[in-house]
Structures are given as C-alpha cells and as structure tokens.
PDB file of C-alpha atoms in Angstrom:
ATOM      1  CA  UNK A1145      14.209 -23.279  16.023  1.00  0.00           C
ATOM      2  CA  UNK A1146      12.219 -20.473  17.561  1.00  0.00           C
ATOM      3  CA  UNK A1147      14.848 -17.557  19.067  1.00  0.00           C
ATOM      4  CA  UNK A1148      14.784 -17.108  22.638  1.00  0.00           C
ATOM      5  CA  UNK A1149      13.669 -13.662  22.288  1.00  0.00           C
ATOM      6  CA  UNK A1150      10.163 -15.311  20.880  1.00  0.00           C
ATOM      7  CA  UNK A1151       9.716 -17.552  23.615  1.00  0.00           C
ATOM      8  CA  UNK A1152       6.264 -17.056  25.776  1.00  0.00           C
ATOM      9  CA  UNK A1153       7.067 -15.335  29.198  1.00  0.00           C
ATOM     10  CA  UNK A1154       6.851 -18.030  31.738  1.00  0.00           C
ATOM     11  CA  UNK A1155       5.846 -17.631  35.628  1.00  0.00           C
ATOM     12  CA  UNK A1156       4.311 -13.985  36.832  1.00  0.00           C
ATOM     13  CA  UNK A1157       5.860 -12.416  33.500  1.00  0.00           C
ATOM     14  CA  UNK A1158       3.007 -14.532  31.627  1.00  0.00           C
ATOM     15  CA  UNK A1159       0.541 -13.438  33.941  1.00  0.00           C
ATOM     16  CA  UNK A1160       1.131  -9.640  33.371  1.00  0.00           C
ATOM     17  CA  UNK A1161       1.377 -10.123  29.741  1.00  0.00           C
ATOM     18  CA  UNK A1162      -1.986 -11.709  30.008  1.00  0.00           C
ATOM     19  CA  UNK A1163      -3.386  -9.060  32.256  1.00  0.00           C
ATOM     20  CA  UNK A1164      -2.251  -6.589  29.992  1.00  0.00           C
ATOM     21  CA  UNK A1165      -3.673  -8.442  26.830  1.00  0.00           C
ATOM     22  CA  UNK A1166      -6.872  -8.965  28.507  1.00  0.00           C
ATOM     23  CA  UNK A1167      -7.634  -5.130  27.944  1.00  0.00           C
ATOM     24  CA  UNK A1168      -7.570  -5.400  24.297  1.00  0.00           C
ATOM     25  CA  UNK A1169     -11.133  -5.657  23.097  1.00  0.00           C
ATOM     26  CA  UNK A1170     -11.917  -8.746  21.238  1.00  0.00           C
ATOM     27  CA  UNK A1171     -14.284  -8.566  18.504  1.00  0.00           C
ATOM     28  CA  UNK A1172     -16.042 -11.673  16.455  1.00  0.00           C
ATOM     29  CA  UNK A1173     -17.384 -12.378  13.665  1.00  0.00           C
ATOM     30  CA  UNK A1174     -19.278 -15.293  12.351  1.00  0.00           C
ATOM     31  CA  UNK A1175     -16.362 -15.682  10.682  1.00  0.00           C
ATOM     32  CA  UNK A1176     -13.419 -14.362  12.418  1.00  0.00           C
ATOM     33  CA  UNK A1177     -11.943 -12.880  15.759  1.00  0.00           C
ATOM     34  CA  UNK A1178      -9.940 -10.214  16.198  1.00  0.00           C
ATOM     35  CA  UNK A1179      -7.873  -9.927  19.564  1.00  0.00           C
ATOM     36  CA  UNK A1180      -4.585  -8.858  20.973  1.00  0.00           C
ATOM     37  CA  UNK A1181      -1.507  -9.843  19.707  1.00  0.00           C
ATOM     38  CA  UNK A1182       1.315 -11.956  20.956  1.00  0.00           C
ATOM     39  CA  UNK A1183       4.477 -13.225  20.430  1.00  0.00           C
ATOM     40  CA  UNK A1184       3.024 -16.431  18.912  1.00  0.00           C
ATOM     41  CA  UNK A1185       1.848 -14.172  15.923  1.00  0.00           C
ATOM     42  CA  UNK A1186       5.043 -12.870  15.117  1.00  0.00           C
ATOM     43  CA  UNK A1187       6.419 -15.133  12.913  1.00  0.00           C
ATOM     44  CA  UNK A1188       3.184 -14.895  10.845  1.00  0.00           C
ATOM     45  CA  UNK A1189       3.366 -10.963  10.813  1.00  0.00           C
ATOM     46  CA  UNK A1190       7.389 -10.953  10.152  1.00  0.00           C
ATOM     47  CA  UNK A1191       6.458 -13.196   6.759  1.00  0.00           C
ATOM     48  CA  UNK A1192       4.058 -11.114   5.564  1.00  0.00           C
ATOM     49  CA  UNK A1193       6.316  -7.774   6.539  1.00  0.00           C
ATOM     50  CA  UNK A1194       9.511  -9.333   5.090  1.00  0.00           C
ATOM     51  CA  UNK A1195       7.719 -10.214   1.871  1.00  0.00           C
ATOM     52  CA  UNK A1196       6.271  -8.210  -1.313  1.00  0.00           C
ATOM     53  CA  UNK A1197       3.276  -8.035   0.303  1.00  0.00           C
ATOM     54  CA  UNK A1198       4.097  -5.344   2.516  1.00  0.00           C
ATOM     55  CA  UNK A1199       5.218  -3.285  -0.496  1.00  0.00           C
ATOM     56  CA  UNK A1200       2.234  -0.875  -0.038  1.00  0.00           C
ATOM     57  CA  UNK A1201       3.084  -0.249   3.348  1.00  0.00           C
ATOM     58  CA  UNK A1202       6.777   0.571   2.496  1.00  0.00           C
ATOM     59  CA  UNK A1203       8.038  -2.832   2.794  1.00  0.00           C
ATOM     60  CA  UNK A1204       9.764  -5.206   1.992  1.00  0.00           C
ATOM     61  CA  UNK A1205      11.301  -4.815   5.692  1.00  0.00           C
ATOM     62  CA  UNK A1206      14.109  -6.551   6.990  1.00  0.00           C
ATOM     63  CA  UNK A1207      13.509  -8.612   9.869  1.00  0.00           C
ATOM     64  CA  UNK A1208      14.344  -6.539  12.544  1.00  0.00           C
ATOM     65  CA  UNK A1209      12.216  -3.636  11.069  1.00  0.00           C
ATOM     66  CA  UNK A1210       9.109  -5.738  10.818  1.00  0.00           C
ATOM     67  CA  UNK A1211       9.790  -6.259  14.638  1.00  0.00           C
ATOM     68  CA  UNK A1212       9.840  -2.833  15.329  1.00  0.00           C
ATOM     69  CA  UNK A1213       6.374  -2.362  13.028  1.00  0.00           C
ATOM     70  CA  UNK A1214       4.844  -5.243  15.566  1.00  0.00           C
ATOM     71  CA  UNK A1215       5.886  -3.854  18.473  1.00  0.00           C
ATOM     72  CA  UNK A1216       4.512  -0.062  17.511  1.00  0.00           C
ATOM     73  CA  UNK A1217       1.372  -2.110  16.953  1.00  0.00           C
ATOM     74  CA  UNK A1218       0.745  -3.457  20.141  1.00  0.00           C
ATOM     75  CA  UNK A1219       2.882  -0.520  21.686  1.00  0.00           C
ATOM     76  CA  UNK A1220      -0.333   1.671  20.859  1.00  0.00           C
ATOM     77  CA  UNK A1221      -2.394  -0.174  23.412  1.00  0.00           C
ATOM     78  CA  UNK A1222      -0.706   1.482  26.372  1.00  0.00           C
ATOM     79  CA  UNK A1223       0.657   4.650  24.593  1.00  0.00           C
ATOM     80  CA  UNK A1224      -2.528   5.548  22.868  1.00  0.00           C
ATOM     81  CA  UNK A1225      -5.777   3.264  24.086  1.00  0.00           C
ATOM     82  CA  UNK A1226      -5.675   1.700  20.798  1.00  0.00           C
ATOM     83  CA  UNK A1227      -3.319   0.075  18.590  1.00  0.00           C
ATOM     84  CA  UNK A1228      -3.332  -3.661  16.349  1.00  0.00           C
ATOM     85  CA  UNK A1229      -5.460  -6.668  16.169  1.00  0.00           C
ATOM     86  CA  UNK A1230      -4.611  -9.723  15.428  1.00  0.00           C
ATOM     87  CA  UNK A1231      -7.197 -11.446  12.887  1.00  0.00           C
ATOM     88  CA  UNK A1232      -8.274 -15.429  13.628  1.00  0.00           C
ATOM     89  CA  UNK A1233     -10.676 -17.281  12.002  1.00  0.00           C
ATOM     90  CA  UNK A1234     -13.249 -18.588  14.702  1.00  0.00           C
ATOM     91  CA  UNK A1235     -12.252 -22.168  14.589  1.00  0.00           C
ATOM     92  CA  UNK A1236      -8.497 -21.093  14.860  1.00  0.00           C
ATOM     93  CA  UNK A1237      -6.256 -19.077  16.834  1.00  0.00           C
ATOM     94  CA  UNK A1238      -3.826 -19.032  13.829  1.00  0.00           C
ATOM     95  CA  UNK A1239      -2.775 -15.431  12.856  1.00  0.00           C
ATOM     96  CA  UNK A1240      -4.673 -14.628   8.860  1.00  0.00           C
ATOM     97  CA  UNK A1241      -4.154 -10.790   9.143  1.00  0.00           C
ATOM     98  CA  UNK A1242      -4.250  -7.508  11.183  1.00  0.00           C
ATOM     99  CA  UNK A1243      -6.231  -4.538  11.363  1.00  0.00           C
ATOM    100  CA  UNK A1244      -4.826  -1.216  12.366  1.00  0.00           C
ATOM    101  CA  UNK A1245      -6.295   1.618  14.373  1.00  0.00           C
ATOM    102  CA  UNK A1246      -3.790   3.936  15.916  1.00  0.00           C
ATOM    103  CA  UNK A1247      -1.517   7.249  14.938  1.00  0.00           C
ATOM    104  CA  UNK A1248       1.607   5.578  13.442  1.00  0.00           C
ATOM    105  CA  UNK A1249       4.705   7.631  13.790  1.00  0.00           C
ATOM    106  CA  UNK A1250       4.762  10.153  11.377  1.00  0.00           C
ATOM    107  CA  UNK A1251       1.271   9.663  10.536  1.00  0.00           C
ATOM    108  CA  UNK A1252      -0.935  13.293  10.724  1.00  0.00           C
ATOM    109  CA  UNK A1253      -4.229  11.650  11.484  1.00  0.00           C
ATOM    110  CA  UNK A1254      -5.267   8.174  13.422  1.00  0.00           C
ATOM    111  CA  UNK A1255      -5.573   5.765  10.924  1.00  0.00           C
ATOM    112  CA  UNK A1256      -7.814   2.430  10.206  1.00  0.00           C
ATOM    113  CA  UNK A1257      -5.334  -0.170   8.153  1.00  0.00           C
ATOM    114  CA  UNK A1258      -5.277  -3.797   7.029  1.00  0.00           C
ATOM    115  CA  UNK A1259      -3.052  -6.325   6.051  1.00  0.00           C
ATOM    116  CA  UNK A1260      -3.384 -10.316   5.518  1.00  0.00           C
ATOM    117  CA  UNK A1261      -1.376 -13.394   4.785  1.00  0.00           C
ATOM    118  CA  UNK A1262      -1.857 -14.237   1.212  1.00  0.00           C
ATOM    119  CA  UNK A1263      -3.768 -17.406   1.909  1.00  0.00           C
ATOM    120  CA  UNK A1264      -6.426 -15.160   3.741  1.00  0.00           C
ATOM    121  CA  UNK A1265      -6.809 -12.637   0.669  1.00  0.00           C
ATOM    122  CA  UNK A1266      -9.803 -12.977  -1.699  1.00  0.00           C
ATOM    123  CA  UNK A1267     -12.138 -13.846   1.009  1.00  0.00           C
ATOM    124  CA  UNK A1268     -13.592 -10.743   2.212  1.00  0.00           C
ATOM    125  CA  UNK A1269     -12.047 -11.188   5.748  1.00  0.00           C
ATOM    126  CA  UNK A1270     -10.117  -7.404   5.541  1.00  0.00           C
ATOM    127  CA  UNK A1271     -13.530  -5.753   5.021  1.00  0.00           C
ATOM    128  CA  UNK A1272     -15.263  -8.638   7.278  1.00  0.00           C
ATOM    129  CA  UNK A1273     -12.126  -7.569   9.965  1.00  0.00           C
ATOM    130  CA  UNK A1274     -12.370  -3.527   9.285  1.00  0.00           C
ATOM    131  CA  UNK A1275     -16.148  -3.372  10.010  1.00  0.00           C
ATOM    132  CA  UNK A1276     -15.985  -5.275  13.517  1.00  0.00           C
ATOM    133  CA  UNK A1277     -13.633  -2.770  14.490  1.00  0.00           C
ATOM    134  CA  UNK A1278     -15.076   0.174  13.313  1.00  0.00           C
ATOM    135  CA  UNK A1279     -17.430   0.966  16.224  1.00  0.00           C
ATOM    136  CA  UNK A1280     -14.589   1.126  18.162  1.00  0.00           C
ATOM    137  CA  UNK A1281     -12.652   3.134  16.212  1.00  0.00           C
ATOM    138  CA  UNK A1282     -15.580   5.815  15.571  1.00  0.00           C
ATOM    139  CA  UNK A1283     -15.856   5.784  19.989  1.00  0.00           C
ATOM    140  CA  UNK A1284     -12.400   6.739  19.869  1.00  0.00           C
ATOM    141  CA  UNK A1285     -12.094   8.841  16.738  1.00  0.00           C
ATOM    142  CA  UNK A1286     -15.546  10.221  15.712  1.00  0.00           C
ATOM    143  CA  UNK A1287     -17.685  10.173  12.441  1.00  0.00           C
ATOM    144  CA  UNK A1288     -14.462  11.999  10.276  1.00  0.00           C
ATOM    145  CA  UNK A1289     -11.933  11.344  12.644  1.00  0.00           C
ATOM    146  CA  UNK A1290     -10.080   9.214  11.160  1.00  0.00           C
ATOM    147  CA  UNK A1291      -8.346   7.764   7.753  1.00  0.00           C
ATOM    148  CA  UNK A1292      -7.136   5.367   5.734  1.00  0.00           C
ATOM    149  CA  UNK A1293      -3.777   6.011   4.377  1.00  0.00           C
ATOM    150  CA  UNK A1294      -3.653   3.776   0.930  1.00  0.00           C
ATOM    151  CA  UNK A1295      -0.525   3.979  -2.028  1.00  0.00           C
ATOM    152  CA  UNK A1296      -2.466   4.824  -5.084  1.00  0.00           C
ATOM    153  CA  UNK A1297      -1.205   1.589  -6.835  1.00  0.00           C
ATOM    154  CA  UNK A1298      -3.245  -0.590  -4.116  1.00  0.00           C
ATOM    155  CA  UNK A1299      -6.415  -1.296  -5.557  1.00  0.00           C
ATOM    156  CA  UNK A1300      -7.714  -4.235  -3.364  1.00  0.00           C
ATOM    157  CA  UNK A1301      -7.144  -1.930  -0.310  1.00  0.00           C
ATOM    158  CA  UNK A1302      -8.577   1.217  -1.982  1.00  0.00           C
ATOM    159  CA  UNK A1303     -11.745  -1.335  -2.524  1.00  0.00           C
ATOM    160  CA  UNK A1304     -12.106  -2.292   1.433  1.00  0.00           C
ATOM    161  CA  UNK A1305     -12.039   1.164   1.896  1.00  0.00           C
ATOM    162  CA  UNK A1306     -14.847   1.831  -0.155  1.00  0.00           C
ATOM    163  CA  UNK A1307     -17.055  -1.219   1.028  1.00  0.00           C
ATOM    164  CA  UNK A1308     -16.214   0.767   4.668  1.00  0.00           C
ATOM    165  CA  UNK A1309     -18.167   4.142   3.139  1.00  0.00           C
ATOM    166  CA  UNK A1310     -14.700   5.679   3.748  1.00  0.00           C
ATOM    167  CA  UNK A1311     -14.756   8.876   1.086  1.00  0.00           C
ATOM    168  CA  UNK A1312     -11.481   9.754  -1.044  1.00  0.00           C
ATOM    169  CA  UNK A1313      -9.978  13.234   0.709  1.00  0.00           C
ATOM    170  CA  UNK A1314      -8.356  15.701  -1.572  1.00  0.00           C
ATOM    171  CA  UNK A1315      -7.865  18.205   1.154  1.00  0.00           C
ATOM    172  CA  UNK A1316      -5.562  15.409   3.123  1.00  0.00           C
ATOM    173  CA  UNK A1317      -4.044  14.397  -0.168  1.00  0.00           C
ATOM    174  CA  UNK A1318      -2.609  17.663  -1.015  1.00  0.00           C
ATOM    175  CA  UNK A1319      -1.581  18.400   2.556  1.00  0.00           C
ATOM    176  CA  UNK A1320       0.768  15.109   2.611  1.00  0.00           C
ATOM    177  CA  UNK A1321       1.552  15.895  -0.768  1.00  0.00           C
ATOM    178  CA  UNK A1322       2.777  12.576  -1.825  1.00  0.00           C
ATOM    179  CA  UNK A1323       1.575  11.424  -5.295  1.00  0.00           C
ATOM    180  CA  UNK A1324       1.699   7.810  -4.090  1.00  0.00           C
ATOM    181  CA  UNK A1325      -1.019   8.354  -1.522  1.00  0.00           C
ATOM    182  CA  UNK A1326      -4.454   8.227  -1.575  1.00  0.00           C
ATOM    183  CA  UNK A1327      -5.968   9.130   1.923  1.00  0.00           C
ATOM    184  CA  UNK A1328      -9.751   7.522   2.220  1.00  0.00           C
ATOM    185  CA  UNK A1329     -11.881   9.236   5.506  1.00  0.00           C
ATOM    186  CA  UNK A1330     -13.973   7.393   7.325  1.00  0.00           C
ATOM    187  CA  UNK A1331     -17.558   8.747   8.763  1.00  0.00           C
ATOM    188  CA  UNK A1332     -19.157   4.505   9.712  1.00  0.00           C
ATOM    189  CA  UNK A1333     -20.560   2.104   7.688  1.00  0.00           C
ATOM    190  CA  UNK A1334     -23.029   2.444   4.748  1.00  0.00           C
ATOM    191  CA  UNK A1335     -26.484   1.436   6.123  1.00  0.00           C
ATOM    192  CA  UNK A1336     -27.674  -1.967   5.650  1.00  0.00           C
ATOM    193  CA  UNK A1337     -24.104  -3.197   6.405  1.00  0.00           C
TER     194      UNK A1337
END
C-alpha cells in the first residue's frame, strides 16, 4: 500500500505541480528521456538509495534520508535553476536512473552525478543520460565549471566520467582532502561524440 504522503496531488495542487514540472527541461535520446521528477519515481529512487548501491554516494540511507536526498534533488529546480532528472527509457515512463546537476549541500563546486537501478547498469544509459544533459549544464556552469565528485573505489562511475572528457583534478582533490574522493572536471564532450 502506497503511504498517503506518496499520493499524486489531486485538483489545482496537481495543476501547480505540473506547472512547476513543466519548467524542467526534458531531454531525449534515441534511447532514453530525461525529465522532471515526481512522486511516482520515488519508490524507484528510495530502492536504489536504501540499498548497497548507493554506497558510493554515502549510502546505504534509511528511508527517510533517501527522502530528504529526493527532495534536495528536485528542491534545486527552484533554489538553484537546476537540480535532478529523472531517466526513462523512450518507450517507458518507468524511472531506470537519475542524473545530477546542482551544488549539493556541502558540496564546494556544482556537480554533474549519476545513479541507476541495477537492471539499467551495463547498458551505457549513465553516459547515454550524462551527455544529453551536458549542454545544459556547460550553459549554466561553463567549460570548467563544474565536477564530478566520484569515491575512488567507484570504477564504473570514474569510467562515465571519462567517456564525458571530464579530466581527473588534483588541485580539487587536495583541497577536499578526502582520500576517498576523486573529483573529475568537466570542460564538454570529446569531439565526435
């Protein structure tokens, strides 16, 4: 049974959230769509935050944590112009992932991020994902601008940061001083991607 607190707004609540969603731009791929999130991806988000595979993003999180991390991530839209995407395949308004690009709290520098449900990795969708967003993100940001903040022990992420033509930064690394942390800059795309 879904909790109450999930439940779709209903009447002119619904049409605000919908107004408000509406200003989230929505980016596709042949493959995949990325668009605003709702409450119907929640449950999809809270099992992927709850579980071992948010361990590189300091999870496991309880429940009521990985409802705070959702709500920071659509929070950004109105705090900051930018904030999380929800990841679709075309065919499918099912949630498979997210992509990141916002200033999470405590976070020194905007950031590009991505996370998937397991039956989503191993498909290239987190790179596929990353790149439609990235003109956005270099509008906002600039060539430089922004980072990915990776733990060291994530080598499938360290990869999609590298397909990305992000470039390991020492300087950013020793100023966070964390030995866990590799921080990967982005400046666009290679060419011929």
């Amino acid at each position: 049974m879904t909790p109450a607190w999930l439940h779709p707004p209903q009447g002119p609540s619904a049409t605000l959230a919908q107004t408000v969603a509406a200003t989230v731009p929505v980016f596709t791929t042949p493959r995949l769509r990325l668009r605003a999130p709702g409450l119907q991806d929640y449950p999809a988000y809270e099992g992927v935050f709850t579980s071992d595979r948010a361990r590189y993003m300091g999870g496991p999180f309880d429940a009521d944590d990985a409802f705070a991390d959702f709500c920071q991530g659509i929070a950004g839209w109105m705090l900051r112009g930018t904030g999380m995407w929800t990841v679709t395949l075309t065919d499918s308004d099912d949630a498979i992932g997210w992509i990141f690009v916002w200033q999470e709290m405590g976070d020194p520098e905007p950031e590009m991020g991505w996370i998937l449900t397991e039956a989503a990795e191993g498909h290239g969708y987190a790179t596929e994902a990353a790149r439609a967003a990235m003109p956005h993100a270099l509008h906002l940001y600039g060539r430089g601008g922004f980072v990915s903040y990776i733990d060291a022990g994530n080598p499938a992420s360290i990869a999609v940061a590298t397909r990305l033509g992000a470039r390991r930064d020492a300087r950013a690394e020793a100023a966070m001083a964390d030995p866990d942390l590799v921080i990967y800059r982005h400046f666009g795309l290679p060419e011929g991607t």
